CSV table of C-alpha atoms in Angstrom, one decimal:
chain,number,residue,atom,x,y,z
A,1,UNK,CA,5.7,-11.2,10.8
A,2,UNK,CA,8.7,-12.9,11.7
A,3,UNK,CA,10.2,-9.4,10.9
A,4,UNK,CA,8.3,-7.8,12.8
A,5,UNK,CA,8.8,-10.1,16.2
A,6,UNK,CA,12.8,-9.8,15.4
A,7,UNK,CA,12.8,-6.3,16.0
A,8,UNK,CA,10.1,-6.5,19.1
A,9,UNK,CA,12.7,-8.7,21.0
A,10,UNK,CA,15.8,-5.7,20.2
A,11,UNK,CA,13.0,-3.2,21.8
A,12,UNK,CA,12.1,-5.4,24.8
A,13,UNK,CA,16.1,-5.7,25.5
A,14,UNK,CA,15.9,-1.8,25.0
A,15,UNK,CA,12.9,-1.4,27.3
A,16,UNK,CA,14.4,-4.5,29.9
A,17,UNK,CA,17.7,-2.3,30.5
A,18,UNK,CA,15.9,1.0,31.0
A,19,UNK,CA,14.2,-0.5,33.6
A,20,UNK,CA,17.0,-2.3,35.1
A,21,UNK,CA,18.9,1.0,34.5
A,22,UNK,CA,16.5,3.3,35.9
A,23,UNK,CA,16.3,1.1,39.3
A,24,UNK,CA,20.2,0.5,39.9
A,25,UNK,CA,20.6,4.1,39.0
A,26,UNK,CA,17.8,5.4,42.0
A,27,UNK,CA,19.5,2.6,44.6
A,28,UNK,CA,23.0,3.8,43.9
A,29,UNK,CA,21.9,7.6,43.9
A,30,UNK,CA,20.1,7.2,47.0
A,31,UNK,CA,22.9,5.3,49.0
A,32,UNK,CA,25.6,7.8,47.9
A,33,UNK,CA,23.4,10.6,49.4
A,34,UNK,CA,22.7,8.9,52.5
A,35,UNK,CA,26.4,8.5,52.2
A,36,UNK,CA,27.4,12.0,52.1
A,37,UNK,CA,24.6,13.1,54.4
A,38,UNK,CA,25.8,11.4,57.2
A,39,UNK,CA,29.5,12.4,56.4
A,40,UNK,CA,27.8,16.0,56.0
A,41,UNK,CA,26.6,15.6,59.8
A,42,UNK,CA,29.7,14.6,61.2
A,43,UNK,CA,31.8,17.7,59.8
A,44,UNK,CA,29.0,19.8,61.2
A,45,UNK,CA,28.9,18.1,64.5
A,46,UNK,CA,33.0,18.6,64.6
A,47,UNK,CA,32.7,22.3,63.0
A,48,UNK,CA,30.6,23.2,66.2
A,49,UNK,CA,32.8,21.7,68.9
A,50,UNK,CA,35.6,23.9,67.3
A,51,UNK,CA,37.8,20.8,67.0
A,52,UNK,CA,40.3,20.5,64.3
A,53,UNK,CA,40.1,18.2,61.1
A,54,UNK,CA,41.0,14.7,62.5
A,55,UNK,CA,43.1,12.1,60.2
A,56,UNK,CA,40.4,9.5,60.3
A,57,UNK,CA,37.6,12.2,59.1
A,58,UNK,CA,39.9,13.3,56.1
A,59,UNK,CA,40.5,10.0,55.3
A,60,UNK,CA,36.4,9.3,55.1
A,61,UNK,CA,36.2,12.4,53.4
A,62,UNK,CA,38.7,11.0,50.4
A,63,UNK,CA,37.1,7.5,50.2
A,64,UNK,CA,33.5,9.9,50.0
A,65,UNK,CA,35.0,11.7,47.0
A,66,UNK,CA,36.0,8.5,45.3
A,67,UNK,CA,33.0,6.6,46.0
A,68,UNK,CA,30.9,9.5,44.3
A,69,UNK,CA,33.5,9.2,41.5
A,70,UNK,CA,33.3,5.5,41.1
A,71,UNK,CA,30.0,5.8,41.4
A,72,UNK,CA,29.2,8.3,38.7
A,73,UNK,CA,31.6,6.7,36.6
A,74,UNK,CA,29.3,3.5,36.8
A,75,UNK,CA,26.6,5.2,35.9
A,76,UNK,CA,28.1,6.9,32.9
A,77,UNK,CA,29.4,3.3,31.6
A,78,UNK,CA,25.8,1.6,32.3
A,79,UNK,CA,24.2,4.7,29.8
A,80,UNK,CA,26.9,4.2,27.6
A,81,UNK,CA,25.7,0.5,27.0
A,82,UNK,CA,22.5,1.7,26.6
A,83,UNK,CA,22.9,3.8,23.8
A,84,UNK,CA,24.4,0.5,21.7
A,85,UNK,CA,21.6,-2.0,22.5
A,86,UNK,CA,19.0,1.5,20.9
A,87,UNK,CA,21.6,1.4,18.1
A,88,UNK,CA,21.1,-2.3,17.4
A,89,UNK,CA,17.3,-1.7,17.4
A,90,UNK,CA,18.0,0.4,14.7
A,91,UNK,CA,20.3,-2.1,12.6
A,92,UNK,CA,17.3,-4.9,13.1
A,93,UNK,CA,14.6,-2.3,11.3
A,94,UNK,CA,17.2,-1.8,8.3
A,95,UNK,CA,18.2,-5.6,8.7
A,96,UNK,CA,14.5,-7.1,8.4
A,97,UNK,CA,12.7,-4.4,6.3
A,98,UNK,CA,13.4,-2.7,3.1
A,99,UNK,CA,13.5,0.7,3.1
A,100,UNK,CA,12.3,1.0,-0.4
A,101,UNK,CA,9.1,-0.2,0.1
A,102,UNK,CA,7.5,2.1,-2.3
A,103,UNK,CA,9.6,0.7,-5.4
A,104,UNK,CA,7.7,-2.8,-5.0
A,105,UNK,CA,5.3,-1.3,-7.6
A,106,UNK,CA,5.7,1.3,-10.4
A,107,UNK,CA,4.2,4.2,-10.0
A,108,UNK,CA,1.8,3.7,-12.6
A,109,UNK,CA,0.3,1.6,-10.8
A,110,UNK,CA,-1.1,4.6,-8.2
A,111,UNK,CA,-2.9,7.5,-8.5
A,112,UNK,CA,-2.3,10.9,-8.7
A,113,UNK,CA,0.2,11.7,-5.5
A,114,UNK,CA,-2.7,14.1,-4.3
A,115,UNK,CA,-5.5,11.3,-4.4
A,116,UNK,CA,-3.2,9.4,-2.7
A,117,UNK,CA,-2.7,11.8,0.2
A,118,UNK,CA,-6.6,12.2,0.1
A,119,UNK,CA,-7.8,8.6,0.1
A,120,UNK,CA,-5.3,8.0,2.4
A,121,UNK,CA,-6.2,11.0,5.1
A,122,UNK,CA,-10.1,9.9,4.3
A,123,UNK,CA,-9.3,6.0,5.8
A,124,UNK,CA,-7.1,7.5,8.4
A,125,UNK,CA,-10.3,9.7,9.4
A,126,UNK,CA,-13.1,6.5,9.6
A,127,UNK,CA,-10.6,4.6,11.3
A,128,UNK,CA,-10.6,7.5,14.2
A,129,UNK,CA,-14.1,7.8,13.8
A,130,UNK,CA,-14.8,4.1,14.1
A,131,UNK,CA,-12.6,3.6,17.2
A,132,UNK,CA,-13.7,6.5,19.1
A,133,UNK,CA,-11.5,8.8,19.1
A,134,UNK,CA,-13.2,11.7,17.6
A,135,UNK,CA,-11.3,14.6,18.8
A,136,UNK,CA,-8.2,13.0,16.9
A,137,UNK,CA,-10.5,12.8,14.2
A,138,UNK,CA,-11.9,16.5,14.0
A,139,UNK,CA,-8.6,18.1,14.5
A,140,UNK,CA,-6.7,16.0,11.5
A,141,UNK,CA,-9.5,16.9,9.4
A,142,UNK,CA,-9.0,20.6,10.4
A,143,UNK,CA,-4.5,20.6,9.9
A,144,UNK,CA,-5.2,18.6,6.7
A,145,UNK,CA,-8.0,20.7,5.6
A,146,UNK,CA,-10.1,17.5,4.7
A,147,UNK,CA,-13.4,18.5,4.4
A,148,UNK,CA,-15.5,15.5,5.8
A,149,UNK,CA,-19.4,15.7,5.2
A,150,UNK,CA,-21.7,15.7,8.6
A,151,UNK,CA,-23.6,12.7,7.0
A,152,UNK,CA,-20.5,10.8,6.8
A,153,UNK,CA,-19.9,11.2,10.3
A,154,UNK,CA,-23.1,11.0,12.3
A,155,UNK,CA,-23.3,7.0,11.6
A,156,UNK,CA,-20.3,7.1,13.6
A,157,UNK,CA,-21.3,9.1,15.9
A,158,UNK,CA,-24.0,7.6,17.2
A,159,UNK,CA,-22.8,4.2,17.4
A,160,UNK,CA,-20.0,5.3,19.4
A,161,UNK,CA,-22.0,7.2,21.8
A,162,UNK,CA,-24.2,3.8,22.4
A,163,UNK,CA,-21.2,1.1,22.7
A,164,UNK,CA,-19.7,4.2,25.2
A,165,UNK,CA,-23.2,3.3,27.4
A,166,UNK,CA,-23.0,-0.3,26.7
A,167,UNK,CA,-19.5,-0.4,28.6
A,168,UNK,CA,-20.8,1.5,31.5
A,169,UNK,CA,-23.1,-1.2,31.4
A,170,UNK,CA,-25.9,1.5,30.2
A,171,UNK,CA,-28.9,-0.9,27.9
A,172,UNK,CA,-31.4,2.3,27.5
A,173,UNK,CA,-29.7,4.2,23.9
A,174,UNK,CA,-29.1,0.4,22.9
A,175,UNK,CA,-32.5,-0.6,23.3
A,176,UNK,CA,-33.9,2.6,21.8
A,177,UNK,CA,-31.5,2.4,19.0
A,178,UNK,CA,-32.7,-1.4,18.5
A,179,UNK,CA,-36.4,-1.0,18.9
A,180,UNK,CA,-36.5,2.0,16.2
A,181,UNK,CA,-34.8,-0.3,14.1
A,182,UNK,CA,-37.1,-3.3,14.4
A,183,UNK,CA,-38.0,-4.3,11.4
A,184,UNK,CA,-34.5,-4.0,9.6
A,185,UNK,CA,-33.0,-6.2,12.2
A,186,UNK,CA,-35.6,-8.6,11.7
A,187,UNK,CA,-34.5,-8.8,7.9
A,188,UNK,CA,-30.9,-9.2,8.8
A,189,UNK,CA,-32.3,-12.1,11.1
A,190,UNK,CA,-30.5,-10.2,14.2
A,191,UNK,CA,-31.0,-11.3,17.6
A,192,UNK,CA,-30.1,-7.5,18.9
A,193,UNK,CA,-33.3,-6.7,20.7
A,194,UNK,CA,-33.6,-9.9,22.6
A,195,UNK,CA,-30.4,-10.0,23.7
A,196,UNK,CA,-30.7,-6.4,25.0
A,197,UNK,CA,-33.8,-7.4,27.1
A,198,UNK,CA,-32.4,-10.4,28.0
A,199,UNK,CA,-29.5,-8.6,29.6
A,200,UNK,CA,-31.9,-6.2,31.4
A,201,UNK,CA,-33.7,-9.0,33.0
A,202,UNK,CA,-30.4,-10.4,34.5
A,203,UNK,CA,-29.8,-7.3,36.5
A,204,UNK,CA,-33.0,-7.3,37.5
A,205,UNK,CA,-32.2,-10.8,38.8
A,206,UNK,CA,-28.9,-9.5,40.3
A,207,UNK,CA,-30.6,-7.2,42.7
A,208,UNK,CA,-32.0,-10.0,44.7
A,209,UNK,CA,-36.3,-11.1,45.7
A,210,UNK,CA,-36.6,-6.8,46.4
A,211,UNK,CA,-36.3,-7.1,42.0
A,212,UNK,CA,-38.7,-10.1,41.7
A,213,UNK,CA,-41.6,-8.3,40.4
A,214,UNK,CA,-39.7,-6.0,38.6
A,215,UNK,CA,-38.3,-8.4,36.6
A,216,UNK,CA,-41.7,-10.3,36.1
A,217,UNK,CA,-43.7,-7.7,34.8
A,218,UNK,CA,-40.3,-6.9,32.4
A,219,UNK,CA,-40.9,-10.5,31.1
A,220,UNK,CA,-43.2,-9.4,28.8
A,221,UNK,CA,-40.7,-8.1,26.7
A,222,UNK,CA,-39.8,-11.5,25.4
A,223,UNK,CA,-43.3,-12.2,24.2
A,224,UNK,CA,-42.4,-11.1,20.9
A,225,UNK,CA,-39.4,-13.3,20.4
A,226,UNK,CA,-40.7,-16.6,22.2
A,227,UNK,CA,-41.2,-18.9,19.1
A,228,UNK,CA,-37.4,-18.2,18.0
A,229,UNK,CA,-36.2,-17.9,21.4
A,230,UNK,CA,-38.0,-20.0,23.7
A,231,UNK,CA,-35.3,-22.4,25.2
A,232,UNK,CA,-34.1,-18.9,26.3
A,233,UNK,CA,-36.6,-17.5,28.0
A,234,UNK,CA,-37.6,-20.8,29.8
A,235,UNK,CA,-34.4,-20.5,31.4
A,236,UNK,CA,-35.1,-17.6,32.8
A,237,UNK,CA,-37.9,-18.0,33.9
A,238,UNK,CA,-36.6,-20.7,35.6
A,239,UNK,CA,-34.1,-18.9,37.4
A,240,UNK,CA,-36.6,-16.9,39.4
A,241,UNK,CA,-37.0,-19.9,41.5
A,242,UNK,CA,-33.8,-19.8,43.3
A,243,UNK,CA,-33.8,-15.9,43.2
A,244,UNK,CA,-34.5,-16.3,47.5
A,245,UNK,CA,-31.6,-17.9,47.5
A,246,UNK,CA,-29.3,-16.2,45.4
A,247,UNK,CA,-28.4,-17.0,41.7
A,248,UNK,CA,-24.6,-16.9,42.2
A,249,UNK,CA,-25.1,-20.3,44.3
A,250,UNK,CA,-27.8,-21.9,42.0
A,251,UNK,CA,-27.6,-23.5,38.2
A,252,UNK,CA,-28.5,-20.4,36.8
A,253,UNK,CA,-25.1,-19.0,38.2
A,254,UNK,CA,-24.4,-18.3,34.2
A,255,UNK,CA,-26.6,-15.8,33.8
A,256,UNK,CA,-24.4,-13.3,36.4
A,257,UNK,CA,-21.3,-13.9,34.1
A,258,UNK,CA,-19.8,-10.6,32.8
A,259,UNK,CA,-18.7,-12.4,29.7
A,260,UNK,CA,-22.4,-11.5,28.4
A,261,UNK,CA,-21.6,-7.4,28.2
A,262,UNK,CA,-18.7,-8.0,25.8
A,263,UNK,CA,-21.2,-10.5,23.9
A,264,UNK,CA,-23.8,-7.7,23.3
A,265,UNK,CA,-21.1,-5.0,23.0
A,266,UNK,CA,-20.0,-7.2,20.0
A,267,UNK,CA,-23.5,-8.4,18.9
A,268,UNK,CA,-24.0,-4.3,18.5
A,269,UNK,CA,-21.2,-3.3,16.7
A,270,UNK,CA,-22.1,-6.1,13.7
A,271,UNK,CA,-25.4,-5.7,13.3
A,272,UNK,CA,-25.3,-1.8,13.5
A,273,UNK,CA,-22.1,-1.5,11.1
A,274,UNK,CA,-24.5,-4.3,8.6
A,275,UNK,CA,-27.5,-2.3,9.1
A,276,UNK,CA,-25.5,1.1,8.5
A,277,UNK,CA,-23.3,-0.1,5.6
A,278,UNK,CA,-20.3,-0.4,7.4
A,279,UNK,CA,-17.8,-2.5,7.9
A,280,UNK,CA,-17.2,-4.5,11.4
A,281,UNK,CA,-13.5,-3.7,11.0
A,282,UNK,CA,-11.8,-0.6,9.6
A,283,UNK,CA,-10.8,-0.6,6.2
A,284,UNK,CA,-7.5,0.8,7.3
A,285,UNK,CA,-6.5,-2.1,10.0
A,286,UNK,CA,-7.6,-4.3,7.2
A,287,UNK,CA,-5.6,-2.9,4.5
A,288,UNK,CA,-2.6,-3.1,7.0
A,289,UNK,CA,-2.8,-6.5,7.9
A,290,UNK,CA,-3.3,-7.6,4.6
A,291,UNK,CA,-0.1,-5.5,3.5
A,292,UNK,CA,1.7,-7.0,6.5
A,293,UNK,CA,0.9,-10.4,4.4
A,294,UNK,CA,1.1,-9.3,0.9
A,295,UNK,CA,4.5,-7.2,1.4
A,296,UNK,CA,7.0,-9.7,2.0
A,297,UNK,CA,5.5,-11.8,-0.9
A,298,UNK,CA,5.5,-8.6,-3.2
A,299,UNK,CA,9.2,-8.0,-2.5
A,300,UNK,CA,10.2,-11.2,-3.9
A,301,UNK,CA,8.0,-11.0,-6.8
A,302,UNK,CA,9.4,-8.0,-7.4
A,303,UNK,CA,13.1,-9.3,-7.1
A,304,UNK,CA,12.5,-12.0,-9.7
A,305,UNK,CA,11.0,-10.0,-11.9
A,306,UNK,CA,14.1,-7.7,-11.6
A,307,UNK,CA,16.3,-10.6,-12.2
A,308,UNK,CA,14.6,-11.6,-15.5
A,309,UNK,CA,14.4,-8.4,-16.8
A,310,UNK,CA,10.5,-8.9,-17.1
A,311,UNK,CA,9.5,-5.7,-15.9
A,312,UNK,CA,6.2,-5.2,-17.7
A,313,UNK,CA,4.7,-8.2,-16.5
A,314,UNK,CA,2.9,-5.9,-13.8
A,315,UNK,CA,1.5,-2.9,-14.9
A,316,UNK,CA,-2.7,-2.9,-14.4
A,317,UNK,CA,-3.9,-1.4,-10.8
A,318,UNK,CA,-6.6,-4.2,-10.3
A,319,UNK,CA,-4.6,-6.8,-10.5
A,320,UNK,CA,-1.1,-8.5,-8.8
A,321,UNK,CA,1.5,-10.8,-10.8
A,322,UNK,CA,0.4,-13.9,-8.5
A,323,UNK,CA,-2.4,-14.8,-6.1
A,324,UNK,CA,-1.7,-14.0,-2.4
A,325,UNK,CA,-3.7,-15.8,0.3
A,326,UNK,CA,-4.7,-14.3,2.9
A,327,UNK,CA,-7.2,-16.2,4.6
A,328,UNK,CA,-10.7,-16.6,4.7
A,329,UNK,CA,-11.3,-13.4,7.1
A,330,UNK,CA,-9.7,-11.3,4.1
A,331,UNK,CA,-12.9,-12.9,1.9
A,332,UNK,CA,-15.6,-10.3,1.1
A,333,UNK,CA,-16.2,-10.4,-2.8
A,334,UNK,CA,-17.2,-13.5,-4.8
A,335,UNK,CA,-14.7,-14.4,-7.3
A,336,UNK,CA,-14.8,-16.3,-11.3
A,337,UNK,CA,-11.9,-17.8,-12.8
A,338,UNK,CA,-12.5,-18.5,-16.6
A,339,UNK,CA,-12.7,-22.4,-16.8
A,340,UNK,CA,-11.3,-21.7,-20.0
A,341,UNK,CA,-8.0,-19.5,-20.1
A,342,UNK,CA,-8.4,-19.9,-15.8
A,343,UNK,CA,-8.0,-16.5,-15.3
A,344,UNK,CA,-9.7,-14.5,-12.9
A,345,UNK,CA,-11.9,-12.1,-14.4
A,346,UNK,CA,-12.4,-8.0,-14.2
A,347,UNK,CA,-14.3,-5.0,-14.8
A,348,UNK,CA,-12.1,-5.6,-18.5
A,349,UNK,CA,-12.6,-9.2,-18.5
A,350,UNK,CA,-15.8,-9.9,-17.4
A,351,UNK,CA,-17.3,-13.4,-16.8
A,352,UNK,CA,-20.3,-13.9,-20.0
A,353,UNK,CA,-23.3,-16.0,-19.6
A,354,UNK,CA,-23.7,-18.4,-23.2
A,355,UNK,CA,-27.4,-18.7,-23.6
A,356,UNK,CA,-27.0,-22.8,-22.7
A,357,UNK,CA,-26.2,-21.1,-19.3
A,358,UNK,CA,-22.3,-22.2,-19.2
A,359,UNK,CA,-20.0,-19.1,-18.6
A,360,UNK,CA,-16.8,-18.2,-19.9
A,361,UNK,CA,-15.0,-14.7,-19.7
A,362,UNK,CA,-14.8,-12.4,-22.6
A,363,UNK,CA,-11.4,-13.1,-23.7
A,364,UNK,CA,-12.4,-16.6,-23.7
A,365,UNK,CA,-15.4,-15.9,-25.8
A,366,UNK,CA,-13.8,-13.5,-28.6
A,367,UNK,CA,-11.3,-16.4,-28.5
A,368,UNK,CA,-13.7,-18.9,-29.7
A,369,UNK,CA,-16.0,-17.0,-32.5
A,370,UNK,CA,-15.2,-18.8,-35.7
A,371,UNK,CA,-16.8,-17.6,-38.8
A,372,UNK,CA,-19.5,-15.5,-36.6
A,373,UNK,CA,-20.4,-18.1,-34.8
A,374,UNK,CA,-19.6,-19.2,-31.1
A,375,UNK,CA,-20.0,-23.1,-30.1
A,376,UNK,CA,-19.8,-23.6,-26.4
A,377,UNK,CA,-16.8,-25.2,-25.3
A,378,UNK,CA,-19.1,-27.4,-23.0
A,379,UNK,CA,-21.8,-28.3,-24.9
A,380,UNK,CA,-22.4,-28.5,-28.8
A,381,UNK,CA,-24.6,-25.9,-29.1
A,382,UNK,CA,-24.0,-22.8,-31.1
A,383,UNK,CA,-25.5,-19.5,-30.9
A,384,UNK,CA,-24.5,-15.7,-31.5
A,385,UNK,CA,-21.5,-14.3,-29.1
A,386,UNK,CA,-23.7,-10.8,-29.1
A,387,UNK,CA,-26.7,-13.4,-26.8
A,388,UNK,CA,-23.8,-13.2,-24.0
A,389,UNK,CA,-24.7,-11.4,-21.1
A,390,UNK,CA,-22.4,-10.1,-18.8
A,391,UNK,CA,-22.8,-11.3,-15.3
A,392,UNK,CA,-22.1,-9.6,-12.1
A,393,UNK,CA,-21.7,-11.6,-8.9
C-alpha cells in the first residue's frame, strides 16, 4: 500500500495546483478586465467630447497592452508547470507498480481467456448489484451480453430496496421482511426483529407525552423477546418516565442517538446476506484487497524464482509457492496441514481419517503402507489404508 499512497500524494500535488491555479487564474482575469473596462470608459468618455488622444491616455493605453501581455504570459507559464507535476504522476505509477502484472503467474495457471472475461463480468455484476447501483448493473449486462438469471438478482433486489427505507429512516419493509422470516432468524440466533421494534418504540418516544400511549400499547411487541432481552426492555420502559420532560435532558438521552440507524442498517445487511447465502462483503472488493496484499508478495516470489531458474515450482491453480497472510478478516474456510509432511491439504490431497481417529493426508498415508499394511504414525496400531475415510471440514 505504500505504493499506492506514493502516487496519492503526486495526485494531491496535481489536484493542490489546479486549485491554486484555477483561483489565481479567476483573480488575475477578473482584475485585468476591470482594468480595461475602466480604460474602455475613459476613451469613450474622451471619444464623445471630441477631444484628441492625450499623451497621458496613450501612455495608459501601452502599460494596458503590456499588463494583458504579462499577464497572459503568467498564465501560460503557471499551465505550463502544470502539465510537468501530471507528468510526474505518471512516472510515480510506472515507478511503484509493474506493468506486467499479468506475468506474475503463467498462464496455465488461468482459465480459458473467455471464462476469464465471464467470471470476471459475473463479480463485476454482484458487486453493482450488492451496492446498489442497479442501473449500472442492467446495462453492463446488456453491452456485455451477460445473461444474468432473475433468481440471481431478486435477493439483491430486495435487500436493496429495504436498506434504501432503512436510511430514510423507513422500519415498515424491514419489519415485514423480518417477521416473514422469523423462525430462520431465530436459528441464526439474530436479534433483527427486536432491534427493529426497539427502534420503532424510540420514535415513538421522540414525539413527546402526545406518543405515550402509542408507544405503550406498541410495547407489546417485545413480549416475545423478554427472556433474551429483558435488560433491554426495562430500560425502556423506564424511559417513559421522564417522557413529560423530555428524553434528550434525562438518562435515557441514549436512546435519541442516531448512531442506532447505522447499527440496524448494519445488523440487516448480515443477517439478510447469512440468511440469503450471501456474503456481507462483495467477493470482488475482497478479491481486490486481498490482491492489493498478495501482489507485492507475488512479484518477488516470482523474481526469485526467475533468478534460480526454478520456474516450475508453481504450476497447480489451487495453490501459491508460499503462504500469504492476510488477516483474520480474509478467514472463511477451515484449513488442515498434514502433521506429517506439514502440508496443507486439497481436493488432490485430502486430509484421511485412520480408524484410531488420528488424521493424516493421503500422500502421507500412501507414504507409510509397508507390505499392505499402514501403522499410524501416532499410535501403534495397524489397520488397512482402504478403512481411511476422507474428511471434509
Amino acid at each position: 500500500m505504500e505504493q499506492c499512497a506514493s502516487v496519492e500524494r503526486e495526485v494531491d500535488k496535481v489536484l493542490q495546483k489546479f486549485l491554486t491555479y484555477g483561483q489565481h487564474c479567476e483573480q488575475s482575469l477578473e482584475e485585468l478586465l476591470h482594468y480595461v473596462g475602466q480604460l474602455r470608459a475613459e476613451l469613450a468618455s474622451a471619444a464623445l467630447q471630441g477631444t484628441p488622444l492625450s499623451a497621458t491616455l496613450s501612455l495608459v493605453m501601452s502599460q494596458c497592452c503590456r499588463k494583458i501581455k504579462d499577464t497572459v504570459q503568467k498564465l501560460a507559464l503557471d499551465h505550463k508547470d502544470i502539465h510537468s507535476s501530471v507528468s510526474r504522476v505518471g512516472k510515480a505509477i510506472d515507478r511503484n507498480f509493474d506493468s506486467e502484472i499479468c506475468g506474475v503467474v503463467s498462464d496455465a495457471v488461468w482459465d480459458s481467456r473467455e471464462k476469464q472475461q465471464q467470471i470476471l463480468q459475473t463479480a463485476i455484476v454482484e458487486h453493482l448489484y450488492q451496492q446498489g447501483m442497479l442501473s449500472v448493473a442492467e446495462e453492463l449486462c446488456q453491452e456485455s451480453t451477460l445473461n444474468v438469471d432473475l433468481d440471481f438478482k431478486q435477493p439483491f433486489l430486495e435487500l436493496n430496496r429495504i436498506l434504501e427505507a432503512l436510511h430514510e429512516q423507513d422500519l415498515g419493509p424491514a419489519l415485514e421482511w423480518a417477521v416473514s422470516h422469523r423462525q430462520r432468524l431465530l436459528e441464526l440466533n439474530s436479534s433483527l426483529e427486536f432491534k427493529l421494534h426497539r427502534l420503532h418504540f424510540i420514535r415513538l418516544l421522540a414525539g413527546g407525552p402526545e406518543k405515550q400511549l402509542e408507544a405503550l400499547s406498541y410495547a407489546r411487541h417485545f413480549q416475545p423477546f423478554a427472556r433474551l432481552h429483558q435488560r433491554e426492555i426495562q430500560v425502556m420502559m423506564g424511559s417513559l418516565v421522564y417522557l413529560r420532560l423530555g428524553l434528550e435532558k434525562s438518562p435515557y438521552c441514549h436512546l435519541l442517538d442516531n448512531s442506532h440507524w447505522a447499527e440496524i442498517c448494519e445488523t440487516f445487511t448480515r443477517d439478510a446476506c447469512s440468511l440469503l447465502g450471501l456474503s456481507v462483503e462483495s467477493p470482488l472488493s475482497v478479491s481486490f484487497a486481498s490482491g492489493c496484499v498478495a501482489l507485492p508478495v507475488l512479484m518477488n516470489i516470482k523474481a526469485v524464482i526467475e533468478q534460480r531458474q526454478c520456474t516450475g515450482v508453481w504450476s497447480h491453480k489451487d495453490e501459491l509457492p508460499i503462504e500469504i497472510e492476510l488477516g483474520m478478516k480474509c478467514w472463511y474456510h477451515s484449513v488442515f496441514a498434514c502433521p506429517i509432511l506439514r502440508q496443507q491439504t486439497s481436493d488432490s490431497n485430502p486430509p484421511i481419517k485412520l480408524i484410531c481417529g488420528h488424521v493424516i493426508s493421503r500422500d502421507a498415508l500412501n507414504k507409510l503402507i509397508n507390505g499392505g499394511k499402514l501403522k499410524c504414525p501416532y499410535c501403534p496400531m495397524e489397520q488397512n489404508p482402504a478403512d481411511g475415510k476422507r474428511i471434509i471440514f
